[in-house]
């Protein structure tokens, strides 16, 4: 068994023990282990820092890509979100957004198809209506609430074929009536025009 050196030699005095001297046999192994532990701690810290940095960069890159995709969707330049198969919140959000966009596009497609079908049906109905109106023997005309011409059948157009400016959709009734009167009464006075026009407008408003 290895004993601890006693210095200086005991001679009629108190016992002296040097525990941490360089020549202590325990000093070297303890310091070696401490140095190894410190080195290991430094390496672990460095590795942890590196791994954390890599993960942070990856997460940031995914977030930036998702933000760019959302901006592109908002600008109307894209209708998709990049695939993200991650099982965390970022991946879940990306997949949810893509599902929402897909559902939105499907709804738009169905609506556009339905609108196209309805438009075709209305167009066919309008053609049938026009055909029926054109085939009646009486003049028929439709004005909108602002008294602008919407539609006139062939008999009406024939009756007013000499109307200056023609029977044109969008033309105001008062303008058409005044133009017709001036054409047929070139020598008429403004007072005569006013009396006739007031009477004609009243008849028009009351059917």
mmCIF file of N, CA, C and O in Angstrom, residues 93-197:
data_model
loop_
_atom_site.group_PDB
_atom_site.id
_atom_site.type_symbol
_atom_site.label_atom_id
_atom_site.label_comp_id
_atom_site.label_asym_id
_atom_site.label_seq_id
_atom_site.Cartn_x
_atom_site.Cartn_y
_atom_site.Cartn_z
ATOM 1 N N UNK A 93 -49.497 23.361 -40.773
ATOM 2 C CA UNK A 93 -50.051 24.593 -41.328
ATOM 3 C C UNK A 93 -49.942 24.602 -42.845
ATOM 4 O O UNK A 93 -50.897 24.986 -43.542
ATOM 5 N N UNK A 94 -48.804 24.176 -43.382
ATOM 6 C CA UNK A 94 -48.627 24.154 -44.829
ATOM 7 C C UNK A 94 -49.634 23.215 -45.491
ATOM 8 O O UNK A 94 -50.254 23.559 -46.509
ATOM 9 N N UNK A 95 -49.812 22.032 -44.925
ATOM 10 C CA UNK A 95 -50.757 21.082 -45.512
ATOM 11 C C UNK A 95 -52.198 21.581 -45.405
ATOM 12 O O UNK A 95 -53.013 21.398 -46.319
ATOM 13 N N UNK A 96 -52.515 22.222 -44.274
ATOM 14 C CA UNK A 96 -53.865 22.760 -44.100
ATOM 15 C C UNK A 96 -54.149 23.860 -45.118
ATOM 16 O O UNK A 96 -55.237 23.913 -45.711
ATOM 17 N N UNK A 97 -53.173 24.736 -45.344
ATOM 18 C CA UNK A 97 -53.347 25.806 -46.327
ATOM 19 C C UNK A 97 -53.536 25.232 -47.725
ATOM 20 O O UNK A 97 -54.378 25.706 -48.499
ATOM 21 N N UNK A 98 -52.756 24.210 -48.062
ATOM 22 C CA UNK A 98 -52.891 23.608 -49.383
ATOM 23 C C UNK A 98 -54.254 22.954 -49.554
ATOM 24 O O UNK A 98 -54.877 23.061 -50.616
ATOM 25 N N UNK A 99 -54.733 22.296 -48.517
ATOM 26 C CA UNK A 99 -56.066 21.694 -48.583
ATOM 27 C C UNK A 99 -57.140 22.761 -48.756
ATOM 28 O O UNK A 99 -58.095 22.580 -49.522
ATOM 29 N N UNK A 100 -56.973 23.882 -48.054
ATOM 30 C CA UNK A 100 -57.941 24.972 -48.174
ATOM 31 C C UNK A 100 -57.926 25.559 -49.591
ATOM 32 O O UNK A 100 -58.987 25.847 -50.169
ATOM 33 N N UNK A 101 -56.737 25.735 -50.160
ATOM 34 C CA UNK A 101 -56.635 26.264 -51.521
ATOM 35 C C UNK A 101 -57.242 25.301 -52.539
ATOM 36 O O UNK A 101 -57.928 25.716 -53.473
ATOM 37 N N UNK A 102 -56.993 24.011 -52.343
ATOM 38 C CA UNK A 102 -57.563 23.020 -53.247
ATOM 39 C C UNK A 102 -59.086 23.032 -53.173
ATOM 40 O O UNK A 102 -59.776 22.983 -54.207
ATOM 41 N N UNK A 103 -59.619 23.098 -51.954
ATOM 42 C CA UNK A 103 -61.071 23.150 -51.788
ATOM 43 C C UNK A 103 -61.648 24.418 -52.416
ATOM 44 O O UNK A 103 -62.708 24.392 -53.055
ATOM 45 N N UNK A 104 -60.934 25.542 -52.248
ATOM 46 C CA UNK A 104 -61.385 26.819 -52.823
ATOM 47 C C UNK A 104 -61.422 26.742 -54.345
ATOM 48 O O UNK A 104 -62.381 27.202 -54.985
ATOM 49 N N UNK A 105 -60.379 26.155 -54.933
ATOM 50 C CA UNK A 105 -60.342 26.012 -56.392
ATOM 51 C C UNK A 105 -61.462 25.103 -56.882
ATOM 52 O O UNK A 105 -62.070 25.362 -57.933
ATOM 53 N N UNK A 106 -61.732 24.041 -56.136
ATOM 54 C CA UNK A 106 -62.819 23.141 -56.527
ATOM 55 C C UNK A 106 -64.167 23.861 -56.494
ATOM 56 O O UNK A 106 -64.998 23.698 -57.400
ATOM 57 N N UNK A 107 -64.372 24.661 -55.455
ATOM 58 C CA UNK A 107 -65.628 25.415 -55.358
ATOM 59 C C UNK A 107 -65.742 26.404 -56.511
ATOM 60 O O UNK A 107 -66.813 26.542 -57.133
ATOM 61 N N UNK A 108 -64.643 27.104 -56.820
ATOM 62 C CA UNK A 108 -64.665 28.060 -57.926
ATOM 63 C C UNK A 108 -64.972 27.367 -59.248
ATOM 64 O O UNK A 108 -65.724 27.891 -60.086
ATOM 65 N N UNK A 109 -64.371 26.190 -59.441
ATOM 66 C CA UNK A 109 -64.608 25.454 -60.681
ATOM 67 C C UNK A 109 -66.073 25.070 -60.813
ATOM 68 O O UNK A 109 -66.683 25.213 -61.883
ATOM 69 N N UNK A 110 -66.641 24.579 -59.707
ATOM 70 C CA UNK A 110 -68.059 24.203 -59.749
ATOM 71 C C UNK A 110 -68.954 25.416 -59.971
ATOM 72 O O UNK A 110 -69.939 25.349 -60.726
ATOM 73 N N UNK A 111 -68.611 26.538 -59.319
ATOM 74 C CA UNK A 111 -69.413 27.752 -59.499
ATOM 75 C C UNK A 111 -69.325 28.266 -60.932
ATOM 76 O O UNK A 111 -70.341 28.679 -61.520
ATOM 77 N N UNK A 112 -68.110 28.270 -61.484
ATOM 78 C CA UNK A 112 -67.958 28.736 -62.856
ATOM 79 C C UNK A 112 -68.731 27.855 -63.821
ATOM 80 O O UNK A 112 -69.344 28.344 -64.772
ATOM 81 N N UNK A 113 -68.695 26.539 -63.569
ATOM 82 C CA UNK A 113 -69.449 25.627 -64.419
ATOM 83 C C UNK A 113 -70.944 25.892 -64.312
ATOM 84 O O UNK A 113 -71.664 25.917 -65.317
ATOM 85 N N UNK A 114 -71.396 26.113 -63.073
ATOM 86 C CA UNK A 114 -72.819 26.382 -62.861
ATOM 87 C C UNK A 114 -73.233 27.700 -63.498
ATOM 88 O O UNK A 114 -74.310 27.804 -64.105
ATOM 89 N N UNK A 115 -72.387 28.724 -63.368
ATOM 90 C CA UNK A 115 -72.694 30.025 -63.977
ATOM 91 C C UNK A 115 -72.745 29.899 -65.493
ATOM 92 O O UNK A 115 -73.616 30.486 -66.155
ATOM 93 N N UNK A 116 -71.803 29.134 -66.070
ATOM 94 C CA UNK A 116 -71.798 28.941 -67.519
ATOM 95 C C UNK A 116 -73.075 28.229 -67.976
ATOM 96 O O UNK A 116 -73.686 28.605 -68.989
ATOM 97 N N UNK A 117 -73.491 27.217 -67.221
ATOM 98 C CA UNK A 117 -74.719 26.508 -67.571
ATOM 99 C C UNK A 117 -75.930 27.437 -67.472
ATOM 100 O O UNK A 117 -76.805 27.433 -68.356
ATOM 101 N N UNK A 118 -75.964 28.213 -66.375
ATOM 102 C CA UNK A 118 -77.097 29.126 -66.186
ATOM 103 C C UNK A 118 -77.124 30.211 -67.261
ATOM 104 O O UNK A 118 -78.193 30.597 -67.744
ATOM 105 N N UNK A 119 -75.939 30.698 -67.627
ATOM 106 C CA UNK A 119 -75.861 31.717 -68.677
ATOM 107 C C UNK A 119 -76.362 31.168 -70.000
ATOM 108 O O UNK A 119 -77.076 31.859 -70.743
ATOM 109 N N UNK A 120 -75.973 29.932 -70.287
ATOM 110 C CA UNK A 120 -76.447 29.302 -71.525
ATOM 111 C C UNK A 120 -77.964 29.151 -71.509
ATOM 112 O O UNK A 120 -78.646 29.382 -72.521
ATOM 113 N N UNK A 121 -78.513 28.757 -70.357
ATOM 114 C CA UNK A 121 -79.966 28.608 -70.240
ATOM 115 C C UNK A 121 -80.675 29.951 -70.436
ATOM 116 O O UNK A 121 -81.700 30.043 -71.134
ATOM 117 N N UNK A 122 -80.107 31.002 -69.810
ATOM 118 C CA UNK A 122 -80.712 32.327 -69.961
ATOM 119 C C UNK A 122 -80.621 32.818 -71.398
ATOM 120 O O UNK A 122 -81.546 33.465 -71.911
ATOM 121 N N UNK A 123 -79.492 32.519 -72.042
ATOM 122 C CA UNK A 123 -79.323 32.927 -73.433
ATOM 123 C C UNK A 123 -80.354 32.239 -74.326
ATOM 124 O O UNK A 123 -80.957 32.870 -75.215
ATOM 125 N N UNK A 124 -80.583 30.960 -74.080
ATOM 126 C CA UNK A 124 -81.588 30.240 -74.849
ATOM 127 C C UNK A 124 -82.987 30.795 -74.591
ATOM 128 O O UNK A 124 -83.793 30.960 -75.526
ATOM 129 N N UNK A 125 -83.258 31.120 -73.317
ATOM 130 C CA UNK A 125 -84.564 31.693 -72.983
ATOM 131 C C UNK A 125 -84.749 33.046 -73.652
ATOM 132 O O UNK A 125 -85.843 33.372 -74.149
ATOM 133 N N UNK A 126 -83.681 33.838 -73.664
ATOM 134 C CA UNK A 126 -83.759 35.156 -74.304
ATOM 135 C C UNK A 126 -83.993 35.022 -75.801
ATOM 136 O O UNK A 126 -84.780 35.783 -76.384
ATOM 137 N N UNK A 127 -83.333 34.057 -76.423
ATOM 138 C CA UNK A 127 -83.526 33.840 -77.859
ATOM 139 C C UNK A 127 -84.965 33.435 -78.153
ATOM 140 O O UNK A 127 -85.580 33.909 -79.128
ATOM 141 N N UNK A 128 -85.512 32.559 -77.320
ATOM 142 C CA UNK A 128 -86.900 32.152 -77.514
ATOM 143 C C UNK A 128 -87.852 33.333 -77.318
ATOM 144 O O UNK A 128 -88.837 33.496 -78.059
ATOM 145 N N UNK A 129 -87.519 34.170 -76.299
ATOM 146 C CA UNK A 129 -88.356 35.347 -76.047
ATOM 147 C C UNK A 129 -88.309 36.312 -77.220
ATOM 148 O O UNK A 129 -89.350 36.805 -77.688
ATOM 149 N N UNK A 130 -87.117 36.583 -77.722
ATOM 150 C CA UNK A 130 -86.978 37.498 -78.857
ATOM 151 C C UNK A 130 -87.699 36.950 -80.090
ATOM 152 O O UNK A 130 -88.346 37.702 -80.840
ATOM 153 N N UNK A 131 -87.560 35.656 -80.288
ATOM 154 C CA UNK A 131 -88.220 35.053 -81.446
ATOM 155 C C UNK A 131 -89.734 35.195 -81.342
ATOM 156 O O UNK A 131 -90.419 35.503 -82.334
ATOM 157 N N UNK A 132 -90.259 34.975 -80.135
ATOM 158 C CA UNK A 132 -91.705 35.104 -79.941
ATOM 159 C C UNK A 132 -92.161 36.546 -80.138
ATOM 160 O O UNK A 132 -93.201 36.801 -80.774
ATOM 161 N N UNK A 133 -91.391 37.510 -79.614
ATOM 162 C CA UNK A 133 -91.763 38.912 -79.741
ATOM 163 C C UNK A 133 -91.678 39.368 -81.192
ATOM 164 O O UNK A 133 -92.537 40.127 -81.678
ATOM 165 N N UNK A 134 -90.665 38.917 -81.907
ATOM 166 C CA UNK A 134 -90.502 39.334 -83.295
ATOM 167 C C UNK A 134 -91.615 38.802 -84.190
ATOM 168 O O UNK A 134 -91.892 39.364 -85.262
ATOM 169 N N UNK A 135 -92.241 37.706 -83.754
ATOM 170 C CA UNK A 135 -93.268 37.093 -84.587
ATOM 171 C C UNK A 135 -94.674 37.641 -84.338
ATOM 172 O O UNK A 135 -95.605 37.273 -85.059
ATOM 173 N N UNK A 136 -94.837 38.507 -83.317
ATOM 174 C CA UNK A 136 -96.164 39.080 -83.100
ATOM 175 C C UNK A 136 -96.399 40.194 -84.113
ATOM 176 O O UNK A 136 -95.456 40.786 -84.654
ATOM 177 N N UNK A 137 -97.663 40.526 -84.368
ATOM 178 C CA UNK A 137 -97.995 41.494 -85.404
ATOM 179 C C UNK A 137 -97.910 42.930 -84.926
ATOM 180 O O UNK A 137 -97.893 43.858 -85.736
ATOM 181 N N UNK A 138 -97.877 43.162 -83.632
ATOM 182 C CA UNK A 138 -97.850 44.518 -83.094
ATOM 183 C C UNK A 138 -96.422 44.943 -82.764
ATOM 184 O O UNK A 138 -95.546 44.103 -82.510
ATOM 185 N N UNK A 139 -96.230 46.249 -82.749
ATOM 186 C CA UNK A 139 -94.929 46.798 -82.357
ATOM 187 C C UNK A 139 -94.740 46.577 -80.861
ATOM 188 O O UNK A 139 -95.668 46.791 -80.068
ATOM 189 N N UNK A 140 -93.551 46.164 -80.485
ATOM 190 C CA UNK A 140 -93.264 45.863 -79.075
ATOM 191 C C UNK A 140 -91.895 46.430 -78.742
ATOM 192 O O UNK A 140 -90.922 46.223 -79.468
ATOM 193 N N UNK A 141 -91.844 47.133 -77.600
ATOM 194 C CA UNK A 141 -90.591 47.765 -77.208
ATOM 195 C C UNK A 141 -90.456 47.695 -75.690
ATOM 196 O O UNK A 141 -91.459 47.707 -74.968
ATOM 197 N N UNK A 142 -89.227 47.608 -75.194
ATOM 198 C CA UNK A 142 -88.950 47.540 -73.759
ATOM 199 C C UNK A 142 -87.967 48.650 -73.405
ATOM 200 O O UNK A 142 -86.916 48.792 -74.055
ATOM 201 N N UNK A 143 -88.316 49.429 -72.363
ATOM 202 C CA UNK A 143 -87.426 50.454 -71.825
ATOM 203 C C UNK A 143 -87.093 50.103 -70.378
ATOM 204 O O UNK A 143 -87.914 49.500 -69.669
ATOM 205 N N UNK A 144 -85.896 50.478 -69.943
ATOM 206 C CA UNK A 144 -85.508 50.206 -68.559
ATOM 207 C C UNK A 144 -86.058 51.293 -67.638
ATOM 208 O O UNK A 144 -86.697 52.251 -68.108
ATOM 209 N N UNK A 145 -85.865 51.183 -66.321
ATOM 210 C CA UNK A 145 -86.403 52.198 -65.394
ATOM 211 C C UNK A 145 -85.890 53.612 -65.662
ATOM 212 O O UNK A 145 -86.537 54.581 -65.240
ATOM 213 N N UNK A 146 -84.769 53.744 -66.335
ATOM 214 C CA UNK A 146 -84.249 55.076 -66.668
ATOM 215 C C UNK A 146 -84.743 55.536 -68.030
ATOM 216 O O UNK A 146 -84.251 56.524 -68.570
ATOM 217 N N UNK A 147 -85.700 54.823 -68.588
ATOM 218 C CA UNK A 147 -86.304 55.151 -69.888
ATOM 219 C C UNK A 147 -85.318 55.006 -71.051
ATOM 220 O O UNK A 147 -85.430 55.710 -72.052
ATOM 221 N N UNK A 148 -84.365 54.093 -70.918
ATOM 222 C CA UNK A 148 -83.456 53.815 -72.019
ATOM 223 C C UNK A 148 -83.936 52.567 -72.750
ATOM 224 O O UNK A 148 -84.380 51.607 -72.123
ATOM 225 N N UNK A 149 -83.821 52.580 -74.057
ATOM 226 C CA UNK A 149 -84.297 51.471 -74.867
ATOM 227 C C UNK A 149 -83.489 50.207 -74.590
ATOM 228 O O UNK A 149 -82.260 50.226 -74.604
ATOM 229 N N UNK A 150 -84.218 49.116 -74.336
ATOM 230 C CA UNK A 150 -83.578 47.824 -74.106
ATOM 231 C C UNK A 150 -83.769 46.912 -75.311
ATOM 232 O O UNK A 150 -82.805 46.321 -75.808
ATOM 233 N N UNK A 151 -85.002 46.828 -75.795
ATOM 234 C CA UNK A 151 -85.264 45.928 -76.922
ATOM 235 C C UNK A 151 -86.487 46.420 -77.689
ATOM 236 O O UNK A 151 -87.455 46.922 -77.102
ATOM 237 N N UNK A 152 -86.425 46.275 -78.999
ATOM 238 C CA UNK A 152 -87.562 46.597 -79.869
ATOM 239 C C UNK A 152 -87.678 45.504 -80.911
ATOM 240 O O UNK A 152 -86.665 45.086 -81.488
ATOM 241 N N UNK A 153 -88.906 45.047 -81.152
ATOM 242 C CA UNK A 153 -89.053 43.977 -82.133
ATOM 243 C C UNK A 153 -89.010 44.550 -83.560
ATOM 244 O O UNK A 153 -88.944 45.769 -83.771
ATOM 245 N N UNK A 154 -89.096 43.646 -84.527
ATOM 246 C CA UNK A 154 -88.965 44.061 -85.922
ATOM 247 C C UNK A 154 -90.080 45.000 -86.346
ATOM 248 O O UNK A 154 -89.850 45.960 -87.110
ATOM 249 N N UNK A 155 -91.307 44.739 -85.865
ATOM 250 C CA UNK A 155 -92.443 45.602 -86.249
ATOM 251 C C UNK A 155 -92.225 47.037 -85.757
ATOM 252 O O UNK A 155 -92.513 48.010 -86.481
ATOM 253 N N UNK A 156 -91.701 47.207 -84.541
ATOM 254 C CA UNK A 156 -91.419 48.547 -84.027
ATOM 255 C C UNK A 156 -90.337 49.223 -84.861
ATOM 256 O O UNK A 156 -90.444 50.408 -85.199
ATOM 257 N N UNK A 157 -89.301 48.496 -85.211
ATOM 258 C CA UNK A 157 -88.217 49.069 -86.009
ATOM 259 C C UNK A 157 -88.723 49.486 -87.390
ATOM 260 O O UNK A 157 -88.278 50.504 -87.946
ATOM 261 N N UNK A 158 -89.623 48.673 -87.957
ATOM 262 C CA UNK A 158 -90.183 49.028 -89.263
ATOM 263 C C UNK A 158 -91.035 50.296 -89.157
ATOM 264 O O UNK A 158 -91.013 51.152 -90.048
ATOM 265 N N UNK A 159 -91.781 50.416 -88.028
ATOM 266 C CA UNK A 159 -92.651 51.583 -87.853
ATOM 267 C C UNK A 159 -91.855 52.864 -87.698
ATOM 268 O O UNK A 159 -92.321 53.948 -88.078
ATOM 269 N N UNK A 160 -90.670 52.754 -87.137
ATOM 270 C CA UNK A 160 -89.839 53.944 -86.904
ATOM 271 C C UNK A 160 -88.526 53.849 -87.680
ATOM 272 O O UNK A 160 -87.466 54.259 -87.216
ATOM 273 N N UNK A 161 -88.619 53.313 -88.866
ATOM 274 C CA UNK A 161 -87.423 53.159 -89.695
ATOM 275 C C UNK A 161 -86.812 54.507 -90.074
ATOM 276 O O UNK A 161 -85.607 54.608 -90.310
ATOM 277 N N UNK A 162 -87.658 55.564 -90.141
ATOM 278 C CA UNK A 162 -87.168 56.889 -90.524
ATOM 279 C C UNK A 162 -86.726 57.726 -89.322
ATOM 280 O O UNK A 162 -86.433 58.913 -89.454
ATOM 281 N N UNK A 163 -86.676 57.119 -88.132
ATOM 282 C CA UNK A 163 -86.283 57.867 -86.937
ATOM 283 C C UNK A 163 -84.818 58.290 -87.039
ATOM 284 O O UNK A 163 -83.931 57.429 -87.197
ATOM 285 N N UNK A 164 -84.531 59.597 -86.969
ATOM 286 C CA UNK A 164 -83.126 60.040 -87.010
ATOM 287 C C UNK A 164 -82.324 59.413 -85.872
ATOM 288 O O UNK A 164 -82.746 59.430 -84.726
ATOM 289 N N UNK A 165 -81.208 58.845 -86.182
ATOM 290 C CA UNK A 165 -80.379 58.198 -85.169
ATOM 291 C C UNK A 165 -80.688 56.729 -85.003
ATOM 292 O O UNK A 165 -79.909 55.991 -84.389
ATOM 293 N N UNK A 166 -81.850 56.280 -85.515
ATOM 294 C CA UNK A 166 -82.196 54.879 -85.491
ATOM 295 C C UNK A 166 -82.725 54.390 -84.147
ATOM 296 O O UNK A 166 -82.679 55.085 -83.119
ATOM 297 N N UNK A 167 -83.247 53.176 -84.165
ATOM 298 C CA UNK A 167 -83.744 52.517 -82.950
ATOM 299 C C UNK A 167 -82.575 51.737 -82.367
ATOM 300 O O UNK A 167 -82.320 50.586 -82.729
ATOM 301 N N UNK A 168 -81.883 52.392 -81.448
ATOM 302 C CA UNK A 168 -80.640 51.842 -80.916
ATOM 303 C C UNK A 168 -80.791 51.577 -79.422
ATOM 304 O O UNK A 168 -81.235 52.459 -78.677
ATOM 305 N N UNK A 169 -80.472 50.363 -78.959
ATOM 306 C CA UNK A 169 -80.531 50.098 -77.518
ATOM 307 C C UNK A 169 -79.685 51.092 -76.726
ATOM 308 O O UNK A 169 -78.576 51.441 -77.123
ATOM 309 N N UNK A 170 -80.262 51.557 -75.607
ATOM 310 C CA UNK A 170 -79.568 52.527 -74.776
ATOM 311 C C UNK A 170 -80.012 53.959 -75.031
ATOM 312 O O UNK A 170 -79.687 54.867 -74.258
ATOM 313 N N UNK A 171 -80.761 54.164 -76.096
ATOM 314 C CA UNK A 171 -81.207 55.521 -76.427
ATOM 315 C C UNK A 171 -82.380 55.928 -75.551
ATOM 316 O O UNK A 171 -83.281 55.139 -75.262
ATOM 317 N N UNK A 172 -82.411 57.198 -75.152
ATOM 318 C CA UNK A 172 -83.442 57.704 -74.250
ATOM 319 C C UNK A 172 -84.762 57.906 -74.998
ATOM 320 O O UNK A 172 -84.780 58.362 -76.161
ATOM 321 N N UNK A 173 -85.859 57.571 -74.312
ATOM 322 C CA UNK A 173 -87.170 57.681 -74.953
ATOM 323 C C UNK A 173 -87.479 59.125 -75.332
ATOM 324 O O UNK A 173 -87.983 59.396 -76.437
ATOM 325 N N UNK A 174 -87.221 60.052 -74.437
ATOM 326 C CA UNK A 174 -87.525 61.467 -74.726
ATOM 327 C C UNK A 174 -86.748 61.935 -75.947
ATOM 328 O O UNK A 174 -87.283 62.650 -76.802
ATOM 329 N N UNK A 175 -85.493 61.535 -76.027
ATOM 330 C CA UNK A 175 -84.669 61.915 -77.177
ATOM 331 C C UNK A 175 -85.242 61.343 -78.473
ATOM 332 O O UNK A 175 -85.309 62.029 -79.509
ATOM 333 N N UNK A 176 -85.663 60.065 -78.419
ATOM 334 C CA UNK A 176 -86.238 59.438 -79.602
ATOM 335 C C UNK A 176 -87.532 60.130 -80.019
ATOM 336 O O UNK A 176 -87.762 60.386 -81.220
ATOM 337 N N UNK A 177 -88.397 60.438 -79.050
ATOM 338 C CA UNK A 177 -89.673 61.085 -79.361
ATOM 339 C C UNK A 177 -89.447 62.475 -79.958
ATOM 340 O O UNK A 177 -90.093 62.859 -80.946
ATOM 341 N N UNK A 178 -88.544 63.237 -79.372
ATOM 342 C CA UNK A 178 -88.266 64.576 -79.877
ATOM 343 C C UNK A 178 -87.680 64.519 -81.282
ATOM 344 O O UNK A 178 -88.037 65.329 -82.155
ATOM 345 N N UNK A 179 -86.764 63.559 -81.514
ATOM 346 C CA UNK A 179 -86.176 63.423 -82.844
ATOM 347 C C UNK A 179 -87.232 63.054 -83.877
ATOM 348 O O UNK A 179 -87.226 63.556 -85.018
ATOM 349 N N UNK A 180 -88.167 62.160 -83.487
ATOM 350 C CA UNK A 180 -89.233 61.770 -84.408
ATOM 351 C C UNK A 180 -90.118 62.966 -84.743
ATOM 352 O O UNK A 180 -90.474 63.193 -85.905
ATOM 353 N N UNK A 181 -90.503 63.769 -83.747
ATOM 354 C CA UNK A 181 -91.390 64.923 -83.985
ATOM 355 C C UNK A 181 -90.700 65.956 -84.874
ATOM 356 O O UNK A 181 -91.308 66.483 -85.803
ATOM 357 N N UNK A 182 -89.452 66.255 -84.606
ATOM 358 C CA UNK A 182 -88.734 67.244 -85.419
ATOM 359 C C UNK A 182 -88.593 66.767 -86.864
ATOM 360 O O UNK A 182 -88.625 67.568 -87.801
ATOM 361 N N UNK A 183 -88.425 65.440 -87.017
ATOM 362 C CA UNK A 183 -88.285 64.910 -88.365
ATOM 363 C C UNK A 183 -89.581 65.059 -89.156
ATOM 364 O O UNK A 183 -89.553 65.365 -90.365
ATOM 365 N N UNK A 184 -90.726 64.847 -88.492
ATOM 366 C CA UNK A 184 -92.013 64.941 -89.171
ATOM 367 C C UNK A 184 -92.635 66.331 -89.113
ATOM 368 O O UNK A 184 -93.623 66.594 -89.828
ATOM 369 N N UNK A 185 -92.114 67.223 -88.302
ATOM 370 C CA UNK A 185 -92.621 68.598 -88.213
ATOM 371 C C UNK A 185 -91.437 69.565 -88.259
ATOM 372 O O UNK A 185 -91.139 70.242 -87.258
ATOM 373 N N UNK A 186 -90.785 69.639 -89.400
ATOM 374 C CA UNK A 186 -89.594 70.505 -89.482
ATOM 375 C C UNK A 186 -89.902 71.982 -89.265
ATOM 376 O O UNK A 186 -89.012 72.742 -88.853
ATOM 377 N N UNK A 187 -91.136 72.387 -89.487
ATOM 378 C CA UNK A 187 -91.504 73.806 -89.318
ATOM 379 C C UNK A 187 -92.231 74.046 -88.002
ATOM 380 O O UNK A 187 -92.748 75.146 -87.776
ATOM 381 N N UNK A 188 -92.307 73.038 -87.158
ATOM 382 C CA UNK A 188 -93.049 73.189 -85.914
ATOM 383 C C UNK A 188 -92.340 74.130 -84.946
ATOM 384 O O UNK A 188 -91.108 74.244 -84.940
ATOM 385 N N UNK A 189 -93.135 74.782 -84.119
ATOM 386 C CA UNK A 189 -92.574 75.723 -83.147
ATOM 387 C C UNK A 189 -92.161 74.993 -81.875
ATOM 388 O O UNK A 189 -92.639 73.889 -81.602
ATOM 389 N N UNK A 190 -91.301 75.614 -81.065
ATOM 390 C CA UNK A 190 -90.913 75.007 -79.794
ATOM 391 C C UNK A 190 -92.110 74.778 -78.878
ATOM 392 O O UNK A 190 -92.128 73.795 -78.133
ATOM 393 N N UNK A 191 -93.125 75.674 -78.945
ATOM 394 C CA UNK A 191 -94.297 75.494 -78.099
ATOM 395 C C UNK A 191 -95.075 74.250 -78.501
ATOM 396 O O UNK A 191 -95.559 73.492 -77.644
ATOM 397 N N UNK A 192 -95.196 74.036 -79.823
ATOM 398 C CA UNK A 192 -95.898 72.844 -80.300
ATOM 399 C C UNK A 192 -95.147 71.582 -79.897
ATOM 400 O O UNK A 192 -95.763 70.574 -79.501
ATOM 401 N N UNK A 193 -93.845 71.632 -80.033
ATOM 402 C CA UNK A 193 -93.035 70.480 -79.634
ATOM 403 C C UNK A 193 -93.219 70.174 -78.156
ATOM 404 O O UNK A 193 -93.395 69.011 -77.766
ATOM 405 N N UNK A 194 -93.227 71.225 -77.328
ATOM 406 C CA UNK A 194 -93.359 71.022 -75.885
ATOM 407 C C UNK A 194 -94.708 70.403 -75.551
ATOM 408 O O UNK A 194 -94.794 69.479 -74.740
ATOM 409 N N UNK A 195 -95.806 70.927 -76.170
ATOM 410 C CA UNK A 195 -97.126 70.381 -75.873
ATOM 411 C C UNK A 195 -97.210 68.912 -76.307
ATOM 412 O O UNK A 195 -97.708 68.065 -75.560
ATOM 413 N N UNK A 196 -96.738 68.643 -77.510
ATOM 414 C CA UNK A 196 -96.804 67.258 -77.992
ATOM 415 C C UNK A 196 -95.926 66.335 -77.152
ATOM 416 O O UNK A 196 -96.332 65.220 -76.808
ATOM 417 N N UNK A 197 -94.723 66.813 -76.811
ATOM 418 C CA UNK A 197 -93.787 65.976 -76.052
ATOM 419 C C UNK A 197 -94.310 65.698 -74.655
ATOM 420 O O UNK A 197 -94.198 64.565 -74.158
#
